[in-house]
Amino acid sequence: MPETGPTPADWAAAEALIRELPPDGRVLLICHVNPDGDALGSMLGFGLGLRRLGVRRMQATFPGPPEVPEPFRGLPGLDLLVPATEAYPDPDLVICFDAASESRLGELVDRLDTAGAALVLDHHASNTRFGGVHLVDPRAAATSVVAEQLLARCGVPLDAGIAECFYVALTTDTGSFRFDATTPEVHQLAARLLATGIRPGEISRRVFDTRPFGAVRLFGEVLGRARLEPAAAAGRGLVWTWATLDDLARHDQRAYVLEALIDSVRCTAEADVSCVLKQTAPGEWAVSMRSKGAVDVSRVAVALGGGGHRFAAGFTGRGAAEEVVAAIRGQLDTALIPTAVG
Ligand code: 5GP
Ligand code: MN
């Protein structure tokens, strides 16, 4: 998979799509299903930037139920959002954010054909290069890094609204600057975002450190049933747990609260690989995987129909939880990363 970023020709083509948009052109922004901080943040921040450029007819959307997870309900630019069912059927320009493959666009995938042009902003190495013009940079810590670069090239200055969106995106995908993706460039971008006056403490508390009491108790239950398999992944270890729709219902919680669960599971010292199965329908699971560095979990995810990054990936699992984990276990050995020598 290519590890290089967009070429000068890619940047020029993307900039031309934005600059040559007719004054009454309709722009549809789409981010991936079950949007996270980078999906929503990069999309809404870019949308606010386009607004500053004078784009008036613009919608932002994502596939599935039009529900924004509580942690992101304070994001600037939410007024751009429309339900997928109301999205322009044939926009002049469609721009996709943080989606590694067409399948992540759900029922909105047809816009790639009906739109006048399609631009893809992403940072997944596993990006399938769907759509027309690609700005895919696997070295970028977040899609928002690519989005900010394109806005800068189009001459849009950062303001506090754009900055808050991009800050949420950047902190989400770098684990609040804890992951190796946290390069000097990431901190330089963070500095430019903070210089607009946004409040990092308040934003982080809202996005990462606030959850309903029912979710706290639900986490206790789900963490209490976690399984540790020290022999898995050639002795590197696997830790996993699962949460059912019934668990959510008993604690009166929405599915998005489970997104933070993997961060508690992956703390396990005795396991390189961690995994959380989140039931989405009977016999269907949204699977999250993380690795501390010994296993390329995106290989596991791609082999099982999903995608993601080397150390954070996911897929849709089918069958009983035990069967899904058996499928993962079966892929771990081939996904071991050869240890560097010397
Ligand atoms: P998370 O576990 O936080 O949902 O996702 C981790 C990474 O894996 C993200 O980069 C996300 O895009 C990717 N990912 C998660 N689920 C899927 C999936 O079902 N299909 C694909 N292609 N990627 C996924
Ligand atoms: Mn991302």
GROMACS .gro file of C-alpha atoms and ligand atoms in nm:
model
  367
    1MET     CA    1   0.000   0.000   0.000
    2PRO     CA    2   0.139   0.342  -0.095
    3GLU     CA    3   0.290   0.541   0.191
    4THR     CA    4   0.335   0.857  -0.014
    5GLY     CA    5   0.103   1.154  -0.004
    6PRO     CA    6  -0.073   1.348  -0.280
    7THR     CA    7   0.137   1.464  -0.577
    8PRO     CA    8   0.156   1.831  -0.684
    9ALA     CA    9  -0.084   1.735  -0.964
   10ASP     CA   10  -0.333   1.595  -0.710
   11TRP     CA   11  -0.320   1.918  -0.508
   12ALA     CA   12  -0.362   2.127  -0.822
   13ALA     CA   13  -0.660   1.920  -0.937
   14ALA     CA   14  -0.827   1.946  -0.594
   15GLU     CA   15  -0.766   2.320  -0.572
   16ALA     CA   16  -0.909   2.365  -0.924
   17LEU     CA   17  -1.228   2.179  -0.826
   18ILE     CA   18  -1.281   2.424  -0.540
   19ARG     CA   19  -1.175   2.742  -0.718
   20GLU     CA   20  -1.367   2.668  -1.038
   21LEU     CA   21  -1.693   2.591  -0.861
   22PRO     CA   22  -1.969   2.806  -1.017
   23PRO     CA   23  -2.115   3.069  -0.779
   24ASP     CA   24  -2.441   2.875  -0.745
   25GLY     CA   25  -2.272   2.531  -0.747
   26ARG     CA   26  -2.412   2.277  -0.502
   27VAL     CA   27  -2.152   2.105  -0.283
   28LEU     CA   28  -2.224   1.787  -0.090
   29LEU     CA   29  -1.984   1.692   0.190
   30ILE     CA   30  -1.998   1.328   0.305
   31CYS     CA   31  -1.811   1.160   0.590
   32HIS     CA   32  -1.807   0.794   0.685
   33VAL     CA   33  -2.083   0.597   0.855
   34ASN     CA   34  -2.082   0.610   1.237
   35PRO     CA   35  -1.882   0.932   1.218
   36ASP     CA   36  -1.604   0.991   1.469
   37GLY     CA   37  -1.426   1.313   1.561
   38ASP     CA   38  -1.205   1.318   1.254
   39ALA     CA   39  -1.490   1.237   1.014
   40LEU     CA   40  -1.720   1.511   1.149
   41GLY     CA   41  -1.444   1.755   1.239
   42SER     CA   42  -1.266   1.744   0.904
   43MET     CA   43  -1.597   1.765   0.714
   44LEU     CA   44  -1.752   2.051   0.914
   45GLY     CA   45  -1.426   2.246   0.941
   46PHE     CA   46  -1.379   2.222   0.566
   47GLY     CA   47  -1.743   2.319   0.511
   48LEU     CA   48  -1.698   2.631   0.725
   49GLY     CA   49  -1.389   2.710   0.518
   50LEU     CA   50  -1.585   2.674   0.193
   51ARG     CA   51  -1.848   2.905   0.338
   52ARG     CA   52  -1.577   3.166   0.392
   53LEU     CA   53  -1.489   3.125   0.025
   54GLY     CA   54  -1.846   3.221  -0.061
   55VAL     CA   55  -1.996   2.877  -0.124
   56ARG     CA   56  -2.362   2.917  -0.035
   57ARG     CA   57  -2.533   2.601  -0.154
   58MET     CA   58  -2.374   2.334   0.059
   59GLN     CA   59  -2.483   2.034   0.265
   60ALA     CA   60  -2.292   1.802   0.495
   61THR     CA   61  -2.417   1.451   0.567
   62PHE     CA   62  -2.328   1.092   0.653
   63PRO     CA   63  -2.498   0.758   0.587
   64GLY     CA   64  -2.736   0.596   0.831
   65PRO     CA   65  -2.948   0.756   1.104
   66PRO     CA   66  -2.890   1.133   1.117
   67GLU     CA   67  -2.784   1.126   1.480
   68VAL     CA   68  -2.474   1.315   1.589
   69PRO     CA   69  -2.307   1.147   1.889
   70GLU     CA   70  -2.342   1.360   2.203
   71PRO     CA   71  -1.968   1.440   2.232
   72PHE     CA   72  -1.984   1.619   1.893
   73ARG     CA   73  -2.308   1.814   1.944
   74GLY     CA   74  -2.118   2.129   2.027
   75LEU     CA   75  -1.919   2.135   1.703
   76PRO     CA   76  -1.934   2.453   1.497
   77GLY     CA   77  -2.088   2.405   1.152
   78LEU     CA   78  -2.355   2.158   1.260
   79ASP     CA   79  -2.609   2.376   1.078
   80LEU     CA   80  -2.459   2.238   0.755
   81LEU     CA   81  -2.582   1.887   0.841
   82VAL     CA   82  -2.880   1.730   0.668
   83PRO     CA   83  -3.009   1.371   0.695
   84ALA     CA   84  -2.878   1.141   0.418
   85THR     CA   85  -3.233   1.118   0.281
   86GLU     CA   86  -3.231   1.493   0.210
   87ALA     CA   87  -2.885   1.516   0.052
   88TYR     CA   88  -2.862   1.667  -0.298
   89PRO     CA   89  -2.923   1.378  -0.542
   90ASP     CA   90  -2.689   1.527  -0.805
   91PRO     CA   91  -2.450   1.783  -0.652
   92ASP     CA   92  -2.200   1.969  -0.870
   93LEU     CA   93  -1.922   1.856  -0.639
   94VAL     CA   94  -1.911   1.581  -0.378
   95ILE     CA   95  -1.628   1.574  -0.123
   96CYS     CA   96  -1.570   1.265   0.092
   97PHE     CA   97  -1.393   1.279   0.430
   98ASP     CA   98  -1.208   1.007   0.622
   99ALA     CA   99  -1.370   0.722   0.423
  100ALA     CA  100  -1.120   0.452   0.323
  101SER     CA  101  -1.358   0.278   0.084
  102GLU     CA  102  -1.689   0.329  -0.094
  103SER     CA  103  -1.861   0.093   0.149
  104ARG     CA  104  -1.806   0.351   0.424
  105LEU     CA  105  -2.039   0.588   0.233
  106GLY     CA  106  -2.338   0.352   0.273
  107GLU     CA  107  -2.647   0.459   0.082
  108LEU     CA  108  -2.474   0.780  -0.031
  109VAL     CA  109  -2.226   0.592  -0.251
  110ASP     CA  110  -2.430   0.667  -0.567
  111ARG     CA  111  -2.334   1.036  -0.538
  112LEU     CA  112  -1.988   0.939  -0.666
  113ASP     CA  113  -2.160   0.875  -1.001
  114THR     CA  114  -2.433   1.140  -0.997
  115ALA     CA  115  -2.210   1.429  -0.886
  116GLY     CA  116  -2.038   1.651  -1.141
  117ALA     CA  117  -1.702   1.575  -0.975
  118ALA     CA  118  -1.582   1.374  -0.675
  119LEU     CA  119  -1.296   1.471  -0.443
  120VAL     CA  120  -1.169   1.234  -0.173
  121LEU     CA  121  -0.985   1.361   0.138
  122ASP     CA  122  -0.844   1.082   0.353
  123HIS     CA  123  -0.542   0.948   0.541
  124HIS     CA  124  -0.600   0.570   0.539
  125ALA     CA  125  -0.321   0.368   0.375
  126SER     CA  126  -0.594   0.117   0.285
  127ASN     CA  127  -0.785   0.383   0.083
  128THR     CA  128  -0.911   0.215  -0.233
  129ARG     CA  129  -0.873   0.532  -0.445
  130PHE     CA  130  -1.244   0.551  -0.529
  131GLY     CA  131  -1.389   0.874  -0.669
  132GLY     CA  132  -1.216   1.111  -0.911
  133VAL     CA  133  -0.955   1.335  -0.747
  134HIS     CA  134  -0.769   1.194  -0.445
  135LEU     CA  135  -0.596   1.373  -0.162
  136VAL     CA  136  -0.500   1.068   0.039
  137ASP     CA  137  -0.203   1.106   0.271
  138PRO     CA  138  -0.128   0.799   0.484
  139ARG     CA  139   0.140   0.998   0.668
  140ALA     CA  140  -0.119   1.251   0.789
  141ALA     CA  141  -0.231   1.199   1.148
  142ALA     CA  142  -0.590   1.284   1.058
  143THR     CA  143  -0.801   1.369   0.756
  144SER     CA  144  -0.829   1.718   0.905
  145VAL     CA  145  -0.456   1.768   0.836
  146VAL     CA  146  -0.526   1.721   0.464
  147ALA     CA  147  -0.840   1.938   0.486
  148GLU     CA  148  -0.647   2.223   0.652
  149GLN     CA  149  -0.376   2.208   0.384
  150LEU     CA  150  -0.635   2.232   0.107
  151LEU     CA  151  -0.809   2.527   0.275
  152ALA     CA  152  -0.471   2.702   0.310
  153ARG     CA  153  -0.397   2.646  -0.059
  154CYS     CA  154  -0.737   2.796  -0.141
  155GLY     CA  155  -0.645   3.103   0.064
  156VAL     CA  156  -0.887   3.044   0.352
  157PRO     CA  157  -0.751   3.167   0.689
  158LEU     CA  158  -0.828   2.969   1.004
  159ASP     CA  159  -1.096   3.108   1.232
  160ALA     CA  160  -1.212   2.977   1.570
  161GLY     CA  161  -1.499   2.776   1.420
  162ILE     CA  162  -1.284   2.597   1.164
  163ALA     CA  163  -1.011   2.553   1.426
  164GLU     CA  164  -1.240   2.389   1.681
  165CYS     CA  165  -1.358   2.136   1.423
  166PHE     CA  166  -1.003   2.052   1.318
  167TYR     CA  167  -0.882   2.041   1.679
  168VAL     CA  168  -1.148   1.784   1.767
  169ALA     CA  169  -1.046   1.582   1.460
  170LEU     CA  170  -0.674   1.603   1.541
  171THR     CA  171  -0.710   1.509   1.907
  172THR     CA  172  -0.946   1.223   1.825
  173ASP     CA  173  -0.713   1.057   1.575
  174THR     CA  174  -0.389   1.113   1.769
  175GLY     CA  175  -0.538   0.994   2.099
  176SER     CA  176  -0.487   1.347   2.233
  177PHE     CA  177  -0.131   1.359   2.095
  178ARG     CA  178  -0.032   1.024   2.247
  179PHE     CA  179   0.011   0.811   1.931
  180ASP     CA  180   0.319   0.792   1.707
  181ALA     CA  181   0.127   0.984   1.442
  182THR     CA  182   0.195   1.288   1.664
  183THR     CA  183   0.468   1.445   1.451
  184PRO     CA  184   0.619   1.792   1.489
  185GLU     CA  185   0.380   1.897   1.209
  186VAL     CA  186   0.084   1.782   1.421
  187HIS     CA  187   0.193   2.005   1.709
  188GLN     CA  188   0.259   2.291   1.468
  189LEU     CA  189  -0.094   2.256   1.333
  190ALA     CA  190  -0.231   2.232   1.689
  191ALA     CA  191  -0.046   2.555   1.771
  192ARG     CA  192  -0.205   2.734   1.474
  193LEU     CA  193  -0.549   2.605   1.577
  194LEU     CA  194  -0.504   2.712   1.941
  195ALA     CA  195  -0.384   3.055   1.830
  196THR     CA  196  -0.741   3.127   1.710
  197GLY     CA  197  -0.845   3.134   2.077
  198ILE     CA  198  -1.023   2.800   2.107
  199ARG     CA  199  -1.037   2.642   2.456
  200PRO     CA  200  -0.866   2.299   2.459
  201GLY     CA  201  -0.968   2.210   2.815
  202GLU     CA  202  -1.334   2.273   2.752
  203ILE     CA  203  -1.329   2.097   2.413
  204SER     CA  204  -1.149   1.787   2.548
  205ARG     CA  205  -1.378   1.757   2.847
  206ARG     CA  206  -1.683   1.769   2.622
  207VAL     CA  207  -1.544   1.528   2.361
  208PHE     CA  208  -1.348   1.275   2.571
  209ASP     CA  209  -1.424   1.311   2.939
  210THR     CA  210  -1.801   1.330   2.965
  211ARG     CA  211  -2.036   1.033   2.967
  212PRO     CA  212  -2.370   0.948   3.129
  213PHE     CA  213  -2.364   0.752   3.455
  214GLY     CA  214  -2.542   0.467   3.276
  215ALA     CA  215  -2.246   0.442   3.040
  216VAL     CA  216  -2.003   0.432   3.334
  217ARG     CA  217  -2.193   0.132   3.474
  218LEU     CA  218  -2.222  -0.029   3.130
  219PHE     CA  219  -1.843   0.001   3.088
  220GLY     CA  220  -1.798  -0.168   3.426
  221GLU     CA  221  -2.005  -0.464   3.314
  222VAL     CA  222  -1.846  -0.498   2.971
  223LEU     CA  223  -1.488  -0.459   3.106
  224GLY     CA  224  -1.570  -0.713   3.377
  225ARG     CA  225  -1.628  -0.983   3.116
  226ALA     CA  226  -1.313  -0.913   2.910
  227ARG     CA  227  -1.108  -1.220   2.813
  228LEU     CA  228  -0.729  -1.234   2.804
  229GLU     CA  229  -0.559  -1.483   2.571
  230PRO     CA  230  -0.185  -1.456   2.636
  231ALA     CA  231  -0.094  -1.721   2.375
  232ALA     CA  232  -0.270  -1.550   2.083
  233ALA     CA  233  -0.072  -1.357   1.816
  234ALA     CA  234   0.230  -1.583   1.864
  235GLY     CA  235   0.244  -1.507   2.235
  236ARG     CA  236   0.196  -1.130   2.205
  237GLY     CA  237  -0.148  -1.169   2.357
  238LEU     CA  238  -0.506  -1.076   2.274
  239VAL     CA  239  -0.764  -0.912   2.500
  240TRP     CA  240  -1.124  -0.880   2.393
  241THR     CA  241  -1.474  -0.812   2.509
  242TRP     CA  242  -1.818  -0.755   2.364
  243ALA     CA  243  -2.125  -0.539   2.416
  244THR     CA  244  -2.470  -0.638   2.295
  245LEU     CA  245  -2.776  -0.434   2.202
  246ASP     CA  246  -2.933  -0.576   2.515
  247ASP     CA  247  -2.646  -0.434   2.726
  248LEU     CA  248  -2.715  -0.092   2.575
  249ALA     CA  249  -3.089  -0.123   2.635
  250ARG     CA  250  -3.049  -0.235   2.998
  251HIS     CA  251  -2.838   0.072   3.073
  252ASP     CA  252  -3.050   0.296   2.850
  253GLN     CA  253  -2.747   0.397   2.641
  254ARG     CA  254  -2.691   0.488   2.277
  255ALA     CA  255  -2.443   0.290   2.069
  256TYR     CA  256  -2.190   0.574   2.036
  257VAL     CA  257  -2.097   0.553   2.405
  258LEU     CA  258  -1.920   0.225   2.319
  259GLU     CA  259  -1.669   0.402   2.092
  260ALA     CA  260  -1.456   0.491   2.396
  261LEU     CA  261  -1.455   0.134   2.529
  262ILE     CA  262  -1.156   0.019   2.326
  263ASP     CA  263  -0.941   0.280   2.502
  264SER     CA  264  -1.000   0.107   2.837
  265VAL     CA  265  -0.948  -0.243   2.695
  266ARG     CA  266  -0.624  -0.159   2.511
  267CYS     CA  267  -0.457  -0.060   2.840
  268THR     CA  268  -0.408  -0.432   2.915
  269ALA     CA  269  -0.036  -0.482   2.969
  270GLU     CA  270  -0.045  -0.854   2.889
  271ALA     CA  271  -0.184  -0.816   2.536
  272ASP     CA  272  -0.052  -0.647   2.222
  273VAL     CA  273  -0.384  -0.674   2.041
  274SER     CA  274  -0.714  -0.554   2.182
  275CYS     CA  275  -1.057  -0.594   2.038
  276VAL     CA  276  -1.412  -0.482   2.115
  277LEU     CA  277  -1.718  -0.630   1.944
  278LYS     CA  278  -2.014  -0.392   1.940
  279GLN     CA  279  -2.338  -0.561   1.835
  280THR     CA  280  -2.523  -0.365   1.566
  281ALA     CA  281  -2.795  -0.624   1.485
  282PRO     CA  282  -2.854  -0.990   1.575
  283GLY     CA  283  -2.543  -1.174   1.453
  284GLU     CA  284  -2.372  -0.854   1.339
  285TRP     CA  285  -2.089  -0.666   1.511
  286ALA     CA  286  -1.890  -0.348   1.455
  287VAL     CA  287  -1.541  -0.467   1.545
  288SER     CA  288  -1.267  -0.235   1.672
  289MET     CA  289  -0.907  -0.355   1.692
  290ARG     CA  290  -0.592  -0.192   1.826
  291SER     CA  291  -0.228  -0.303   1.840
  292LYS     CA  292   0.064  -0.172   2.043
  293GLY     CA  293   0.303  -0.239   1.758
  294ALA     CA  294   0.351  -0.613   1.712
  295VAL     CA  295   0.058  -0.673   1.476
  296ASP     CA  296  -0.067  -0.488   1.169
  297VAL     CA  297  -0.436  -0.497   1.257
  298SER     CA  298  -0.533  -0.327   0.928
  299ARG     CA  299  -0.420  -0.653   0.759
  300VAL     CA  300  -0.653  -0.847   0.985
  301ALA     CA  301  -0.936  -0.602   0.914
  302VAL     CA  302  -0.884  -0.602   0.537
  303ALA     CA  303  -0.873  -0.984   0.534
  304LEU     CA  304  -1.210  -0.981   0.711
  305GLY     CA  305  -1.370  -0.720   0.483
  306GLY     CA  306  -1.283  -0.397   0.666
  307GLY     CA  307  -0.993  -0.153   0.681
  308GLY     CA  308  -0.814   0.108   0.884
  309HIS     CA  309  -0.462   0.189   0.999
  310ARG     CA  310  -0.174  -0.037   1.105
  311PHE     CA  311  -0.249  -0.003   1.473
  312ALA     CA  312  -0.622   0.088   1.466
  313ALA     CA  313  -0.862  -0.091   1.236
  314GLY     CA  314  -1.208  -0.240   1.216
  315PHE     CA  315  -1.457  -0.446   1.019
  316THR     CA  316  -1.813  -0.578   1.029
  317GLY     CA  317  -1.819  -0.923   1.192
  318ARG     CA  318  -2.097  -1.176   1.140
  319GLY     CA  319  -2.205  -1.469   1.355
  320ALA     CA  320  -2.162  -1.535   1.726
  321ALA     CA  321  -1.904  -1.324   1.910
  322GLU     CA  322  -1.686  -1.633   1.962
  323GLU     CA  323  -1.691  -1.701   1.587
  324VAL     CA  324  -1.586  -1.346   1.503
  325VAL     CA  325  -1.298  -1.365   1.752
  326ALA     CA  326  -1.197  -1.705   1.609
  327ALA     CA  327  -1.173  -1.540   1.265
  328ILE     CA  328  -0.953  -1.263   1.410
  329ARG     CA  329  -0.735  -1.515   1.597
  330GLY     CA  330  -0.684  -1.699   1.269
  331GLN     CA  331  -0.545  -1.385   1.101
  332LEU     CA  332  -0.316  -1.261   1.379
  333ASP     CA  333  -0.012  -1.474   1.302
  334THR     CA  334   0.008  -1.365   0.938
  335ALA     CA  335  -0.033  -1.001   1.044
  336LEU     CA  336   0.267  -1.003   1.281
  337ILE     CA  337   0.507  -0.722   1.196
  338PRO     CA  338   0.862  -0.850   1.144
  339THR     CA  339   1.079  -0.703   1.417
  340ALA     CA  340   1.347  -0.466   1.291
  341VAL     CA  341   1.701  -0.595   1.338
  342GLY     CA  342   2.008  -0.387   1.422
  3435GP     P1  343  -1.269   0.237   1.525
  3435GP     O1  344  -1.225   0.110   1.589
  3435GP     O2  345  -1.229   0.357   1.603
  3435GP     O3  346  -1.413   0.234   1.487
  3435GP     O4  347  -1.193   0.245   1.388
  3435GP     C1  348  -1.053   0.238   1.380
  3435GP     C2  349  -1.012   0.254   1.236
  3435GP     O5  350  -1.061   0.145   1.159
  3435GP     C3  351  -1.066   0.380   1.171
  3435GP     O6  352  -0.962   0.436   1.096
  3435GP     C4  353  -1.178   0.333   1.083
  3435GP     O7  354  -1.184   0.409   0.968
  3435GP     C5  355  -1.142   0.189   1.052
  3435GP     N1  356  -1.263   0.106   1.050
  3435GP     C6  357  -1.341   0.073   1.154
  3435GP     N2  358  -1.443  -0.004   1.116
  3435GP     C7  359  -1.430  -0.023   0.983
  3435GP     C8  360  -1.506  -0.094   0.884
  3435GP     O8  361  -1.607  -0.160   0.910
  3435GP     N3  362  -1.460  -0.089   0.755
  3435GP     C9  363  -1.347  -0.018   0.722
  3435GP     N4  364  -1.310  -0.017   0.593
  3435GP     N5  365  -1.275   0.049   0.812
  3435GP    C10  366  -1.314   0.048   0.940
  344MN      MN  367  -0.940   0.965   1.056
   0.00000   0.00000   0.00000
